[in-house]
Amino acid sequence: MISIDFLIVPLVLVVGGIFTLLTSNFGFYVAVKGDPCLLLTYAVFLSIQFFILMIGIIST
């Protein structure tokens, strides 16, 4: 029988990778616009991304 941890950790890392891709695309848009509100939103997304990937690494 396959452990649930064996399935959850790769799923967390894949979701983190997809979120990284979306965040980087948003970062390009923010760099073009230069709006302070968008820069703050981008910083929040980067923080969320960091915590998602740290959870995946710690749970490995």
mmCIF file of N, CA and C in Angstrom:
data_model
loop_
_atom_site.group_PDB
_atom_site.id
_atom_site.type_symbol
_atom_site.label_atom_id
_atom_site.label_comp_id
_atom_site.label_asym_id
_atom_site.label_seq_id
_atom_site.Cartn_x
_atom_site.Cartn_y
_atom_site.Cartn_z
ATOM 1 N N MET A 1 0.844 -1.181 0.000
ATOM 2 C CA MET A 1 0.000 0.000 0.000
ATOM 3 C C MET A 1 0.890 1.245 0.000
ATOM 4 N N ILE A 2 0.521 2.238 -0.777
ATOM 5 C CA ILE A 2 1.292 3.477 -0.891
ATOM 6 C C ILE A 2 0.882 4.429 0.229
ATOM 7 N N SER A 3 1.890 4.993 0.888
ATOM 8 C CA SER A 3 1.642 5.943 1.973
ATOM 9 C C SER A 3 1.105 7.258 1.402
ATOM 10 N N ILE A 4 0.264 7.927 2.174
ATOM 11 C CA ILE A 4 -0.297 9.210 1.743
ATOM 12 C C ILE A 4 0.786 10.275 1.659
ATOM 13 N N ASP A 5 1.822 10.179 2.505
ATOM 14 C CA ASP A 5 2.935 11.132 2.442
ATOM 15 C C ASP A 5 3.679 11.017 1.122
ATOM 16 N N PHE A 6 3.710 9.815 0.572
ATOM 17 C CA PHE A 6 4.385 9.591 -0.698
ATOM 18 C C PHE A 6 3.685 10.332 -1.838
ATOM 19 N N LEU A 7 2.401 10.603 -1.687
ATOM 20 C CA LEU A 7 1.638 11.298 -2.723
ATOM 21 C C LEU A 7 1.517 12.800 -2.471
ATOM 22 N N ILE A 8 1.499 13.214 -1.217
ATOM 23 C CA ILE A 8 1.264 14.623 -0.896
ATOM 24 C C ILE A 8 2.483 15.491 -1.175
ATOM 25 N N VAL A 9 3.676 15.017 -0.813
ATOM 26 C CA VAL A 9 4.885 15.838 -0.972
ATOM 27 C C VAL A 9 5.131 16.215 -2.430
ATOM 28 N N PRO A 10 5.086 15.274 -3.387
ATOM 29 C CA PRO A 10 5.259 15.705 -4.788
ATOM 30 C C PRO A 10 4.155 16.647 -5.255
ATOM 31 N N LEU A 11 2.952 16.449 -4.756
ATOM 32 C CA LEU A 11 1.849 17.332 -5.130
ATOM 33 C C LEU A 11 2.094 18.749 -4.630
ATOM 34 N N VAL A 12 2.583 18.895 -3.408
ATOM 35 C CA VAL A 12 2.891 20.222 -2.865
ATOM 36 C C VAL A 12 3.984 20.885 -3.687
ATOM 37 N N LEU A 13 5.007 20.128 -4.070
ATOM 38 C CA LEU A 13 6.100 20.703 -4.846
ATOM 39 C C LEU A 13 5.662 21.072 -6.265
ATOM 40 N N VAL A 14 4.789 20.285 -6.872
ATOM 41 C CA VAL A 14 4.281 20.623 -8.206
ATOM 42 C C VAL A 14 3.411 21.872 -8.143
ATOM 43 N N VAL A 15 2.555 21.964 -7.141
ATOM 44 C CA VAL A 15 1.730 23.167 -6.977
ATOM 45 C C VAL A 15 2.619 24.375 -6.725
ATOM 46 N N GLY A 16 3.673 24.191 -5.937
ATOM 47 C CA GLY A 16 4.622 25.276 -5.713
ATOM 48 C C GLY A 16 5.318 25.703 -6.990
ATOM 49 N N GLY A 17 5.654 24.748 -7.853
ATOM 50 C CA GLY A 17 6.281 25.081 -9.131
ATOM 51 C C GLY A 17 5.346 25.832 -10.061
ATOM 52 N N ILE A 18 4.094 25.426 -10.105
ATOM 53 C CA ILE A 18 3.112 26.133 -10.932
ATOM 54 C C ILE A 18 2.899 27.547 -10.394
ATOM 55 N N PHE A 19 2.835 27.675 -9.071
ATOM 56 C CA PHE A 19 2.682 28.996 -8.462
ATOM 57 C C PHE A 19 3.907 29.863 -8.754
ATOM 58 N N THR A 20 5.094 29.260 -8.798
ATOM 59 C CA THR A 20 6.314 29.991 -9.147
ATOM 60 C C THR A 20 6.232 30.522 -10.572
ATOM 61 N N LEU A 21 5.754 29.705 -11.491
ATOM 62 C CA LEU A 21 5.600 30.129 -12.884
ATOM 63 C C LEU A 21 4.624 31.300 -12.991
ATOM 64 N N LEU A 22 3.490 31.196 -12.327
ATOM 65 C CA LEU A 22 2.503 32.273 -12.379
ATOM 66 C C LEU A 22 3.029 33.542 -11.713
ATOM 67 N N THR A 23 3.756 33.384 -10.618
ATOM 68 C CA THR A 23 4.317 34.543 -9.924
ATOM 69 C C THR A 23 5.363 35.240 -10.776
ATOM 70 N N SER A 24 6.175 34.470 -11.483
ATOM 71 C CA SER A 24 7.199 35.101 -12.327
ATOM 72 C C SER A 24 6.560 35.857 -13.488
ATOM 73 N N ASN A 25 5.505 35.317 -14.065
ATOM 74 C CA ASN A 25 4.800 36.041 -15.125
ATOM 75 C C ASN A 25 4.175 37.324 -14.583
ATOM 76 N N PHE A 26 3.610 37.257 -13.393
ATOM 77 C CA PHE A 26 3.064 38.457 -12.762
ATOM 78 C C PHE A 26 4.178 39.459 -12.466
ATOM 79 N N GLY A 27 5.360 38.965 -12.115
ATOM 80 C CA GLY A 27 6.501 39.840 -11.852
ATOM 81 C C GLY A 27 6.924 40.619 -13.084
ATOM 82 N N PHE A 28 6.881 39.983 -14.254
ATOM 83 C CA PHE A 28 7.189 40.700 -15.493
ATOM 84 C C PHE A 28 6.176 41.817 -15.736
ATOM 85 N N TYR A 29 4.912 41.530 -15.477
ATOM 86 C CA TYR A 29 3.869 42.538 -15.651
ATOM 87 C C TYR A 29 4.075 43.704 -14.683
ATOM 88 N N VAL A 30 4.418 43.389 -13.438
ATOM 89 C CA VAL A 30 4.642 44.428 -12.428
ATOM 90 C C VAL A 30 5.837 45.287 -12.804
ATOM 91 N N ALA A 31 6.880 44.678 -13.353
ATOM 92 C CA ALA A 31 8.064 45.442 -13.747
ATOM 93 C C ALA A 31 7.731 46.442 -14.848
ATOM 94 N N VAL A 32 6.841 46.067 -15.743
ATOM 95 C CA VAL A 32 6.448 46.974 -16.828
ATOM 96 C C VAL A 32 5.581 48.113 -16.289
ATOM 97 N N LYS A 33 4.623 47.781 -15.413
ATOM 98 C CA LYS A 33 3.703 48.795 -14.891
ATOM 99 C C LYS A 33 4.358 49.679 -13.832
ATOM 100 N N GLY A 34 5.087 49.105 -12.898
ATOM 101 C CA GLY A 34 5.761 49.869 -11.853
ATOM 102 C C GLY A 34 4.830 50.468 -10.814
ATOM 103 N N ASP A 35 3.635 49.934 -10.668
ATOM 104 C CA ASP A 35 2.657 50.430 -9.697
ATOM 105 C C ASP A 35 3.024 49.934 -8.290
ATOM 106 N N PRO A 36 3.066 50.821 -7.284
ATOM 107 C CA PRO A 36 3.446 50.391 -5.925
ATOM 108 C C PRO A 36 2.510 49.335 -5.326
ATOM 109 N N CYS A 37 1.227 49.425 -5.630
ATOM 110 C CA CYS A 37 0.284 48.432 -5.118
ATOM 111 C C CYS A 37 0.577 47.055 -5.712
ATOM 112 N N LEU A 38 0.883 47.018 -6.999
ATOM 113 C CA LEU A 38 1.226 45.749 -7.635
ATOM 114 C C LEU A 38 2.542 45.202 -7.100
ATOM 115 N N LEU A 39 3.485 46.085 -6.782
ATOM 116 C CA LEU A 39 4.752 45.633 -6.208
ATOM 117 C C LEU A 39 4.532 44.991 -4.838
ATOM 118 N N LEU A 40 3.632 45.558 -4.045
ATOM 119 C CA LEU A 40 3.310 44.968 -2.747
ATOM 120 C C LEU A 40 2.632 43.609 -2.927
ATOM 121 N N THR A 41 1.727 43.522 -3.887
ATOM 122 C CA THR A 41 1.066 42.253 -4.175
ATOM 123 C C THR A 41 2.078 41.208 -4.624
ATOM 124 N N TYR A 42 3.032 41.617 -5.443
ATOM 125 C CA TYR A 42 4.083 40.711 -5.901
ATOM 126 C C TYR A 42 4.923 40.221 -4.724
ATOM 127 N N ALA A 43 5.227 41.103 -3.778
ATOM 128 C CA ALA A 43 5.990 40.709 -2.593
ATOM 129 C C ALA A 43 5.217 39.695 -1.748
ATOM 130 N N VAL A 44 3.907 39.885 -1.640
ATOM 131 C CA VAL A 44 3.074 38.935 -0.897
ATOM 132 C C VAL A 44 3.075 37.581 -1.599
ATOM 133 N N PHE A 45 2.952 37.580 -2.932
ATOM 134 C CA PHE A 45 2.994 36.326 -3.684
ATOM 135 C C PHE A 45 4.325 35.610 -3.505
ATOM 136 N N LEU A 46 5.424 36.358 -3.494
ATOM 137 C CA LEU A 46 6.734 35.741 -3.286
ATOM 138 C C LEU A 46 6.843 35.136 -1.889
ATOM 139 N N SER A 47 6.263 35.793 -0.902
ATOM 140 C CA SER A 47 6.275 35.246 0.459
ATOM 141 C C SER A 47 5.465 33.957 0.538
ATOM 142 N N ILE A 48 4.295 33.949 -0.088
ATOM 143 C CA ILE A 48 3.469 32.740 -0.115
ATOM 144 C C ILE A 48 4.214 31.618 -0.822
ATOM 145 N N GLN A 49 4.845 31.937 -1.933
ATOM 146 C CA GLN A 49 5.614 30.948 -2.688
ATOM 147 C C GLN A 49 6.735 30.368 -1.832
ATOM 148 N N PHE A 50 7.437 31.212 -1.101
ATOM 149 C CA PHE A 50 8.522 30.754 -0.240
ATOM 150 C C PHE A 50 8.002 29.769 0.802
ATOM 151 N N PHE A 51 6.877 30.095 1.442
ATOM 152 C CA PHE A 51 6.349 29.221 2.477
ATOM 153 C C PHE A 51 5.820 27.906 1.902
ATOM 154 N N ILE A 52 5.214 27.933 0.721
ATOM 155 C CA ILE A 52 4.745 26.694 0.092
ATOM 156 C C ILE A 52 5.921 25.764 -0.183
ATOM 157 N N LEU A 53 6.997 26.295 -0.742
ATOM 158 C CA LEU A 53 8.147 25.454 -1.059
ATOM 159 C C LEU A 53 8.874 24.999 0.208
ATOM 160 N N MET A 54 8.916 25.821 1.241
ATOM 161 C CA MET A 54 9.534 25.393 2.504
ATOM 162 C C MET A 54 8.730 24.260 3.146
ATOM 163 N N ILE A 55 7.407 24.336 3.069
ATOM 164 C CA ILE A 55 6.570 23.257 3.600
ATOM 165 C C ILE A 55 6.859 21.962 2.848
ATOM 166 N N GLY A 56 7.004 22.059 1.532
ATOM 167 C CA GLY A 56 7.320 20.872 0.742
ATOM 168 C C GLY A 56 8.674 20.294 1.083
ATOM 169 N N ILE A 57 9.656 21.149 1.291
ATOM 170 C CA ILE A 57 11.003 20.674 1.615
ATOM 171 C C ILE A 57 11.037 20.066 3.017
ATOM 172 N N ILE A 58 10.397 20.716 3.980
ATOM 173 C CA ILE A 58 10.402 20.210 5.353
ATOM 174 C C ILE A 58 9.658 18.885 5.452
ATOM 175 N N SER A 59 8.577 18.742 4.716
ATOM 176 C CA SER A 59 7.792 17.509 4.802
ATOM 177 C C SER A 59 8.425 16.350 4.043
ATOM 178 N N THR A 60 9.507 16.605 3.330
ATOM 179 C CA THR A 60 10.178 15.523 2.588
ATOM 180 C C THR A 60 10.883 14.617 3.495
#
